[in-house]
Amino acid sequence: MKVPFIDLERQHKPIKNDLMQAFERVLDSNKFILSDEVRKFEEEIASYAKTKHAIGVSNCTNALLLSLRALGIGPGDEVITTPFTFVATAEVIALVGAKPVFCDIDRKTFNIDAGSIKECVSARTRAIMPVHLYGQAADMTRIMRVAQDHRLKVIEDMAQAIGAKYNGQMVGNFGDTACISFYVTKNLNALGDAGMILTNDGNLATKIRAYRVHGASKKYHHDFLGHNDRLDAMQAAFLRIKLKYLDNWNAQRRRIAKKYDDALRDVVATPFIREDNESVYHQYTIRAARRDELAKYLNEKGIATAIHYPVPLHVQPAFKYLGYKVGDFPIAEKAAAEVLSLPIQQDLTDTEVEYVIKCVREFYNN
Ligand SMILES: Cc1ncc(COP(=O)(O)O)c(C=O)c1O
């Protein structure tokens, strides 16, 4: 049997007619950038995430970048984030000329250790950028408390967490802005790149809308230098269709996660979800003894797995200039050596899930 990590054909087959109709609608409209289609999708996402504003952009990396720009963060500033994330989170901090300051992670959730953030605060700190990793919210109560105590901005990197809840509240409502990725492998995925910025601050929303179109509040009138970071109408149209399925898909992921939890918790460390959290399981990431051997064994059995992430950011060559070294963030480093993501796509069959379980157990029992 072959168990894919992601199989987009499987996801798209049942909704292909709807996607084709959306394609034709946009084609016939001859409006391909921003447009009514994007405006409607923004309204639908704002309503889904329960935020006042949603601004469609080209991808989540640029959503994070525009958030930093709109908050006025740049050279001389420091932004605290996690070293255990996709590179984009810290990359954009550096790209606006600010300094990423890493803070180690919580050993159970893999999210930034909220209790250690205050030790990273300096006179130059301007913001905290927590990541809701694998679809589980970071510890937002404690993060917002540190932010308030030190008058820091907060940008939620919710690339992996659309639909996740913290204390019953949708993620995306805690920080000054929150950034979503609709990359092809995400829970809500475009047929290409796309992203969104959420905010409950009207002034910030206006600023971000201008940053998205070269700093123009009116066409050809540029108040400041911005970017070209518009969302395509075609992607918005596809995403509007998929949004209707998101809750169902996330529920399916939770159902698969529960099966894995029940069947594997005695052989590996299954994901720890805090009581105040509802994860959307963008990844189902275990902590496994002999991780690389397990991955190899599963691969031989036809099961695709992935490592999120094999090298923490503080030891990536791209961030060498920051002066960190191996040993600086031991919890993140240990996680990088031990984590393994199992297939969790919503449309895996029970037979496939049971096969994954059987093979993982087989590896440890032999
Ligand atoms: C945590 C995190 N932040 C940011 C990004 C960047 O998203 P995008 O690919 O839409 O630019 C990703 C996407 O992989 C991510 O997982």
Tab-separated table of C-alpha atoms and ligand atoms in Angstrom:
chain	number	residue	atom	x	y	z
A	1	MET	CA	0.000	0.000	0.000
A	2	LYS	CA	1.124	3.569	-0.661
A	3	VAL	CA	0.086	6.305	1.774
A	4	PRO	CA	0.813	9.777	0.388
A	5	PHE	CA	1.690	12.733	2.577
A	6	ILE	CA	-0.425	15.004	0.393
A	7	ASP	CA	-2.584	13.980	-2.555
A	8	LEU	CA	-4.172	17.009	-4.150
A	9	GLU	CA	-5.927	15.008	-6.836
A	10	ARG	CA	-7.891	13.247	-4.128
A	11	GLN	CA	-8.881	16.554	-2.576
A	12	HIS	CA	-9.906	18.147	-5.855
A	13	LYS	CA	-11.772	15.311	-7.541
A	14	PRO	CA	-15.068	15.731	-5.636
A	15	ILE	CA	-15.070	19.535	-6.086
A	16	LYS	CA	-13.656	19.689	-9.607
A	17	ASN	CA	-16.901	20.922	-11.213
A	18	ASP	CA	-17.179	23.757	-8.699
A	19	LEU	CA	-13.553	24.721	-9.279
A	20	MET	CA	-14.071	24.692	-13.056
A	21	GLN	CA	-17.133	26.914	-12.701
A	22	ALA	CA	-15.154	29.342	-10.549
A	23	PHE	CA	-12.411	29.351	-13.174
A	24	GLU	CA	-14.925	30.202	-15.900
A	25	ARG	CA	-16.586	32.887	-13.795
A	26	VAL	CA	-13.273	34.691	-13.274
A	27	LEU	CA	-12.194	34.122	-16.870
A	28	ASP	CA	-15.436	35.640	-18.129
A	29	SER	CA	-15.183	38.571	-15.715
A	30	ASN	CA	-11.788	39.551	-17.158
A	31	LYS	CA	-10.881	40.886	-13.710
A	32	PHE	CA	-7.890	38.966	-12.479
A	33	ILE	CA	-6.293	41.025	-9.721
A	34	LEU	CA	-8.059	42.007	-6.477
A	35	SER	CA	-11.600	42.667	-7.816
A	36	ASP	CA	-14.991	41.744	-6.339
A	37	GLU	CA	-13.939	38.128	-6.077
A	38	VAL	CA	-11.117	39.043	-3.677
A	39	ARG	CA	-13.337	41.497	-1.776
A	40	LYS	CA	-15.967	38.805	-1.219
A	41	PHE	CA	-13.350	36.265	-0.148
A	42	GLU	CA	-11.917	38.813	2.309
A	43	GLU	CA	-15.387	39.324	3.792
A	44	GLU	CA	-15.930	35.593	4.057
A	45	ILE	CA	-12.588	35.005	5.771
A	46	ALA	CA	-13.166	37.917	8.184
A	47	SER	CA	-16.551	36.440	9.027
A	48	TYR	CA	-15.067	32.940	9.410
A	49	ALA	CA	-12.183	34.100	11.613
A	50	LYS	CA	-14.416	36.601	13.445
A	51	THR	CA	-12.080	39.532	12.785
A	52	LYS	CA	-13.114	42.978	11.594
A	53	HIS	CA	-10.773	43.108	8.610
A	54	ALA	CA	-9.138	40.669	6.226
A	55	ILE	CA	-6.732	41.729	3.489
A	56	GLY	CA	-5.861	39.328	0.703
A	57	VAL	CA	-2.208	39.211	-0.309
A	58	SER	CA	0.085	37.130	-2.485
A	59	ASN	CA	1.258	34.682	0.232
A	60	CYS	CA	1.825	34.443	3.973
A	61	THR	CA	5.483	35.412	3.824
A	62	ASN	CA	4.432	38.761	2.408
A	63	ALA	CA	1.503	38.974	4.825
A	64	LEU	CA	4.062	38.861	7.652
A	65	LEU	CA	6.291	41.347	5.829
A	66	LEU	CA	3.470	43.851	5.277
A	67	SER	CA	2.422	43.495	8.917
A	68	LEU	CA	5.925	44.472	10.029
A	69	ARG	CA	5.990	47.383	7.580
A	70	ALA	CA	2.573	48.650	8.625
A	71	LEU	CA	3.597	48.470	12.294
A	72	GLY	CA	6.653	50.568	11.448
A	73	ILE	CA	9.191	47.920	12.405
A	74	GLY	CA	12.592	48.241	10.736
A	75	PRO	CA	16.310	48.869	11.283
A	76	GLY	CA	17.353	49.057	14.932
A	77	ASP	CA	14.300	47.103	16.111
A	78	GLU	CA	14.185	43.597	17.526
A	79	VAL	CA	11.395	41.069	17.089
A	80	ILE	CA	11.131	37.975	19.287
A	81	THR	CA	10.150	34.717	17.624
A	82	THR	CA	10.672	30.975	17.696
A	83	PRO	CA	13.632	29.191	16.084
A	84	PHE	CA	11.409	26.166	15.431
A	85	THR	CA	9.305	27.274	12.479
A	86	PHE	CA	9.382	27.637	8.719
A	87	VAL	CA	12.084	30.094	7.695
A	88	ALA	CA	9.619	32.772	6.516
A	89	THR	CA	8.720	33.797	10.075
A	90	ALA	CA	12.196	35.041	10.923
A	91	GLU	CA	13.232	35.827	7.359
A	92	VAL	CA	10.788	38.738	7.048
A	93	ILE	CA	12.030	40.268	10.304
A	94	ALA	CA	15.506	40.373	8.778
A	95	LEU	CA	14.167	41.567	5.417
A	96	VAL	CA	12.684	44.738	6.942
A	97	GLY	CA	16.094	45.398	8.524
A	98	ALA	CA	15.128	44.398	12.068
A	99	LYS	CA	16.827	41.704	14.147
A	100	PRO	CA	15.185	38.331	14.826
A	101	VAL	CA	15.676	37.387	18.478
A	102	PHE	CA	14.985	33.715	19.102
A	103	CYS	CA	13.360	32.306	22.185
A	104	ASP	CA	13.325	28.557	22.912
A	105	ILE	CA	10.175	26.483	22.630
A	106	ASP	CA	7.899	24.613	24.986
A	107	ARG	CA	8.969	20.963	25.027
A	108	LYS	CA	5.410	19.647	24.851
A	109	THR	CA	3.652	21.876	22.307
A	110	PHE	CA	6.730	22.911	20.237
A	111	ASN	CA	5.360	26.477	20.311
A	112	ILE	CA	7.374	29.423	21.621
A	113	ASP	CA	7.901	29.130	25.391
A	114	ALA	CA	5.795	32.046	26.604
A	115	GLY	CA	7.484	31.882	30.013
A	116	SER	CA	10.899	32.644	28.492
A	117	ILE	CA	9.898	35.555	26.259
A	118	LYS	CA	10.475	38.243	28.868
A	119	GLU	CA	14.126	37.199	29.175
A	120	CYS	CA	14.526	38.067	25.477
A	121	VAL	CA	13.021	41.554	25.786
A	122	SER	CA	15.496	44.447	25.428
A	123	ALA	CA	15.154	48.198	25.019
A	124	ARG	CA	15.015	47.600	21.254
A	125	THR	CA	12.267	44.973	21.262
A	126	ARG	CA	9.243	46.117	19.286
A	127	ALA	CA	7.224	42.979	18.685
A	128	ILE	CA	6.621	39.296	19.331
A	129	MET	CA	5.852	36.966	16.467
A	130	PRO	CA	4.421	33.705	17.818
A	131	VAL	CA	3.683	30.839	15.439
A	132	HIS	CA	0.678	28.557	15.934
A	133	LEU	CA	2.729	25.534	14.953
A	134	TYR	CA	1.187	22.420	13.408
A	135	GLY	CA	-2.277	23.983	13.834
A	136	GLN	CA	-2.178	24.541	17.606
A	137	ALA	CA	-2.296	28.068	19.051
A	138	ALA	CA	0.677	29.356	21.001
A	139	ASP	CA	0.082	30.331	24.638
A	140	MET	CA	-1.607	33.625	23.730
A	141	THR	CA	-2.720	34.635	27.247
A	142	ARG	CA	0.847	34.726	28.506
A	143	ILE	CA	2.217	36.139	25.257
A	144	MET	CA	-0.269	39.026	25.306
A	145	ARG	CA	0.570	39.697	28.959
A	146	VAL	CA	4.283	40.092	28.149
A	147	ALA	CA	3.356	42.244	25.156
A	148	GLN	CA	1.209	44.526	27.295
A	149	ASP	CA	3.823	44.745	30.073
A	150	HIS	CA	6.499	45.832	27.574
A	151	ARG	CA	4.254	47.683	25.079
A	152	LEU	CA	5.096	45.299	22.247
A	153	LYS	CA	3.187	44.598	19.067
A	154	VAL	CA	2.118	41.045	18.304
A	155	ILE	CA	1.948	39.439	14.874
A	156	GLU	CA	0.406	35.961	14.907
A	157	ASP	CA	1.918	33.659	12.312
A	158	MET	CA	-1.166	31.516	11.746
A	159	ALA	CA	0.087	30.130	8.434
A	160	GLN	CA	-0.743	26.630	9.700
A	161	ALA	CA	-3.727	27.338	11.912
A	162	ILE	CA	-6.814	28.683	10.172
A	163	GLY	CA	-9.830	27.539	12.188
A	164	ALA	CA	-7.842	26.730	15.339
A	165	LYS	CA	-9.221	27.963	18.655
A	166	TYR	CA	-7.591	29.153	21.844
A	167	ASN	CA	-9.834	29.394	24.909
A	168	GLY	CA	-12.808	29.064	22.589
A	169	GLN	CA	-11.708	32.037	20.488
A	170	MET	CA	-10.572	31.835	16.875
A	171	VAL	CA	-6.842	32.410	16.402
A	172	GLY	CA	-6.188	35.623	14.544
A	173	ASN	CA	-7.926	37.756	17.178
A	174	PHE	CA	-5.113	38.139	19.681
A	175	GLY	CA	-2.345	40.048	17.954
A	176	ASP	CA	-2.265	43.369	16.117
A	177	THR	CA	-2.313	41.339	12.929
A	178	ALA	CA	-2.455	37.649	12.074
A	179	CYS	CA	-1.201	36.072	8.870
A	180	ILE	CA	-2.659	33.104	7.026
A	181	SER	CA	-1.071	30.970	4.319
A	182	PHE	CA	-3.148	29.368	1.594
A	183	TYR	CA	-0.111	27.558	0.170
A	184	VAL	CA	-1.064	24.363	-1.675
A	185	THR	CA	-0.387	22.039	1.269
A	186	LYS	CA	-2.233	24.074	3.903
A	187	ASN	CA	-5.604	23.069	5.419
A	188	LEU	CA	-7.274	25.742	3.271
A	189	ASN	CA	-5.206	25.658	0.118
A	190	ALA	CA	-5.141	27.657	-3.090
A	191	LEU	CA	-4.162	26.269	-6.483
A	192	GLY	CA	-0.952	28.242	-6.129
A	193	ASP	CA	0.228	30.878	-3.672
A	194	ALA	CA	-2.094	33.092	-1.633
A	195	GLY	CA	-2.267	34.660	1.822
A	196	MET	CA	-4.341	36.900	4.081
A	197	ILE	CA	-3.785	39.402	6.864
A	198	LEU	CA	-6.366	39.629	9.646
A	199	THR	CA	-6.696	42.584	11.982
A	200	ASN	CA	-9.253	44.205	14.251
A	201	ASP	CA	-7.557	47.603	13.883
A	202	GLY	CA	-9.147	49.752	11.164
A	203	ASN	CA	-6.200	52.139	10.809
A	204	LEU	CA	-3.782	49.256	10.426
A	205	ALA	CA	-6.075	47.643	7.844
A	206	THR	CA	-6.095	50.840	5.776
A	207	LYS	CA	-2.312	51.068	5.958
A	208	ILE	CA	-1.847	47.420	4.972
A	209	ARG	CA	-4.222	47.853	2.019
A	210	ALA	CA	-1.995	50.695	0.821
A	211	TYR	CA	1.226	48.739	1.421
A	212	ARG	CA	-0.263	45.974	-0.734
A	213	VAL	CA	-0.457	48.329	-3.738
A	214	HIS	CA	2.810	50.290	-3.732
A	215	GLY	CA	1.834	52.532	-0.830
A	216	ALA	CA	-1.092	54.019	-2.751
A	217	SER	CA	-4.326	54.956	-0.995
A	218	LYS	CA	-5.590	56.172	-4.400
A	219	LYS	CA	-4.388	54.906	-7.774
A	220	TYR	CA	-1.126	56.613	-8.829
A	221	HIS	CA	-0.971	58.586	-5.561
A	222	HIS	CA	1.750	57.075	-3.378
A	223	ASP	CA	1.896	58.073	0.276
A	224	PHE	CA	4.874	55.823	0.978
A	225	LEU	CA	6.882	53.065	-0.683
A	226	GLY	CA	5.065	49.771	-0.619
A	227	HIS	CA	4.968	46.435	-2.372
A	228	ASN	CA	3.066	44.612	-5.060
A	229	ASP	CA	1.345	42.017	-2.910
A	230	ARG	CA	-2.108	41.620	-4.355
A	231	LEU	CA	-4.189	38.476	-4.258
A	232	ASP	CA	-5.321	37.060	-7.605
A	233	ALA	CA	-9.055	36.861	-8.281
A	234	MET	CA	-8.637	33.294	-9.557
A	235	GLN	CA	-7.131	32.084	-6.268
A	236	ALA	CA	-9.806	33.906	-4.278
A	237	ALA	CA	-12.501	32.198	-6.354
A	238	PHE	CA	-11.003	28.743	-5.747
A	239	LEU	CA	-10.520	29.448	-2.061
A	240	ARG	CA	-14.142	30.639	-1.678
A	241	ILE	CA	-15.257	27.184	-2.758
A	242	LYS	CA	-12.858	25.376	-0.464
A	243	LEU	CA	-13.693	27.570	2.547
A	244	LYS	CA	-17.130	25.936	2.645
A	245	TYR	CA	-15.447	22.591	3.330
A	246	LEU	CA	-12.815	23.781	5.797
A	247	ASP	CA	-14.613	22.982	9.054
A	248	ASN	CA	-15.493	19.559	7.773
A	249	TRP	CA	-11.920	18.940	6.609
A	250	ASN	CA	-10.520	20.107	9.949
A	251	ALA	CA	-12.946	17.804	11.769
A	252	GLN	CA	-11.722	14.928	9.607
A	253	ARG	CA	-8.135	15.750	10.535
A	254	ARG	CA	-9.100	15.722	14.211
A	255	ARG	CA	-10.776	12.356	13.744
A	256	ILE	CA	-7.626	10.876	12.169
A	257	ALA	CA	-5.489	12.455	14.907
A	258	LYS	CA	-7.653	10.808	17.568
A	259	LYS	CA	-7.165	7.413	15.902
A	260	TYR	CA	-3.398	7.910	15.858
A	261	ASP	CA	-3.421	9.168	19.469
A	262	ASP	CA	-5.321	6.166	20.764
A	263	ALA	CA	-3.248	3.629	18.867
A	264	LEU	CA	0.248	5.080	19.167
A	265	ARG	CA	0.588	6.830	22.515
A	266	ASP	CA	2.356	3.858	24.097
A	267	VAL	CA	5.111	3.722	21.442
A	268	VAL	CA	5.778	7.384	20.542
A	269	ALA	CA	5.061	10.815	22.038
A	270	THR	CA	1.806	11.780	20.310
A	271	PRO	CA	0.975	15.508	19.920
A	272	PHE	CA	0.249	17.311	23.179
A	273	ILE	CA	-2.726	19.618	22.739
A	274	ARG	CA	-3.344	21.999	25.629
A	275	GLU	CA	-6.775	21.846	27.237
A	276	ASP	CA	-7.551	25.422	26.204
A	277	ASN	CA	-6.735	24.633	22.555
A	278	GLU	CA	-8.549	23.166	19.609
A	279	SER	CA	-5.926	22.168	17.048
A	280	VAL	CA	-6.636	21.919	13.335
A	281	TYR	CA	-3.789	19.408	12.973
A	282	HIS	CA	-2.096	21.000	10.005
A	283	GLN	CA	0.522	18.425	10.905
A	284	TYR	CA	0.326	15.358	13.087
A	285	THR	CA	3.827	15.480	14.487
A	286	ILE	CA	5.130	12.862	16.864
A	287	ARG	CA	8.333	12.786	18.860
A	288	ALA	CA	9.927	9.445	18.064
A	289	ALA	CA	12.887	7.487	19.347
A	290	ARG	CA	15.177	6.469	16.447
A	291	ARG	CA	13.288	8.964	14.289
A	292	ASP	CA	15.368	8.609	11.124
A	293	GLU	CA	15.197	4.818	11.232
A	294	LEU	CA	11.434	4.995	11.705
A	295	ALA	CA	11.077	7.366	8.727
A	296	LYS	CA	13.169	5.013	6.596
A	297	TYR	CA	11.130	2.002	7.679
A	298	LEU	CA	7.832	3.757	6.903
A	299	ASN	CA	9.186	4.877	3.550
A	300	GLU	CA	10.048	1.263	2.705
A	301	LYS	CA	6.482	0.354	3.621
A	302	GLY	CA	5.177	2.999	1.179
A	303	ILE	CA	4.265	5.604	3.819
A	304	ALA	CA	5.384	9.159	3.179
A	305	THR	CA	6.448	11.241	6.188
A	306	ALA	CA	8.065	14.646	6.652
A	307	ILE	CA	10.225	16.461	9.173
A	308	HIS	CA	8.990	19.843	10.340
A	309	TYR	CA	11.702	21.068	10.834
A	310	PRO	CA	15.099	19.326	10.623
A	311	VAL	CA	17.281	22.400	11.295
A	312	PRO	CA	16.242	25.125	13.762
A	313	LEU	CA	16.598	28.636	12.403
A	314	HIS	CA	19.317	29.820	14.806
A	315	VAL	CA	21.770	27.343	13.223
A	316	GLN	CA	20.773	27.941	9.607
A	317	PRO	CA	23.589	29.470	7.536
A	318	ALA	CA	21.221	32.299	6.545
A	319	PHE	CA	21.096	33.460	10.180
A	320	LYS	CA	24.779	32.871	10.985
A	321	TYR	CA	25.305	36.629	11.187
A	322	LEU	CA	23.131	36.734	14.315
A	323	GLY	CA	25.867	34.895	16.214
A	324	TYR	CA	23.844	32.042	17.675
A	325	LYS	CA	25.437	28.624	18.104
A	326	VAL	CA	24.450	24.990	18.643
A	327	GLY	CA	23.317	24.620	22.243
A	328	ASP	CA	21.627	28.026	22.479
A	329	PHE	CA	18.105	26.596	22.176
A	330	PRO	CA	18.369	22.996	23.382
A	331	ILE	CA	14.645	22.259	23.324
A	332	ALA	CA	14.272	23.336	19.711
A	333	GLU	CA	17.421	21.405	18.790
A	334	LYS	CA	16.147	18.241	20.463
A	335	ALA	CA	12.788	18.621	18.725
A	336	ALA	CA	14.509	18.982	15.348
A	337	ALA	CA	16.227	15.637	15.950
A	338	GLU	CA	13.117	13.800	17.119
A	339	VAL	CA	9.986	15.040	15.332
A	340	LEU	CA	8.265	13.220	12.524
A	341	SER	CA	5.013	14.202	10.795
A	342	LEU	CA	2.710	11.364	9.772
A	343	PRO	CA	0.164	11.696	6.942
A	344	ILE	CA	-2.957	13.548	8.205
A	345	GLN	CA	-4.647	14.815	5.037
A	346	GLN	CA	-8.424	14.853	5.622
A	347	ASP	CA	-9.241	12.360	2.912
A	348	LEU	CA	-7.015	9.499	4.053
A	349	THR	CA	-9.063	6.299	4.271
A	350	ASP	CA	-9.470	4.359	7.506
A	351	THR	CA	-7.527	1.527	5.877
A	352	GLU	CA	-4.612	3.875	5.214
A	353	VAL	CA	-4.643	5.281	8.744
A	354	GLU	CA	-4.759	1.781	10.190
A	355	TYR	CA	-1.873	0.736	7.944
A	356	VAL	CA	0.240	3.680	9.208
A	357	ILE	CA	-0.570	2.679	12.792
A	358	LYS	CA	0.287	-0.955	12.112
A	359	CYS	CA	3.656	-0.068	10.552
A	360	VAL	CA	4.680	2.358	13.328
A	361	ARG	CA	3.833	-0.240	15.968
A	362	GLU	CA	5.620	-2.943	13.992
A	363	PHE	CA	8.806	-0.834	13.920
A	364	TYR	CA	8.926	-0.502	17.700
A	365	ASN	CA	7.739	-3.993	18.493
A	366	ASN	CA	10.351	-5.737	16.344
B	1	LIG	C1	4.799	28.872	9.975
B	1	LIG	C2	4.819	29.401	8.577
B	1	LIG	N1	5.019	30.719	8.387
B	1	LIG	C3	5.025	31.249	7.153
B	1	LIG	C4	4.843	30.487	6.038
B	1	LIG	C5	4.919	31.117	4.685
B	1	LIG	O1	3.747	30.946	3.951
B	1	LIG	P1	3.719	31.150	2.361
B	1	LIG	O2	4.286	29.933	1.756
B	1	LIG	O3	2.263	31.327	2.067
B	1	LIG	O4	4.506	32.362	2.059
B	1	LIG	C6	4.608	29.116	6.176
B	1	LIG	C7	4.372	28.285	4.992
B	1	LIG	O5	4.870	27.250	4.755
B	1	LIG	C8	4.603	28.557	7.483
B	1	LIG	O6	4.397	27.253	7.677
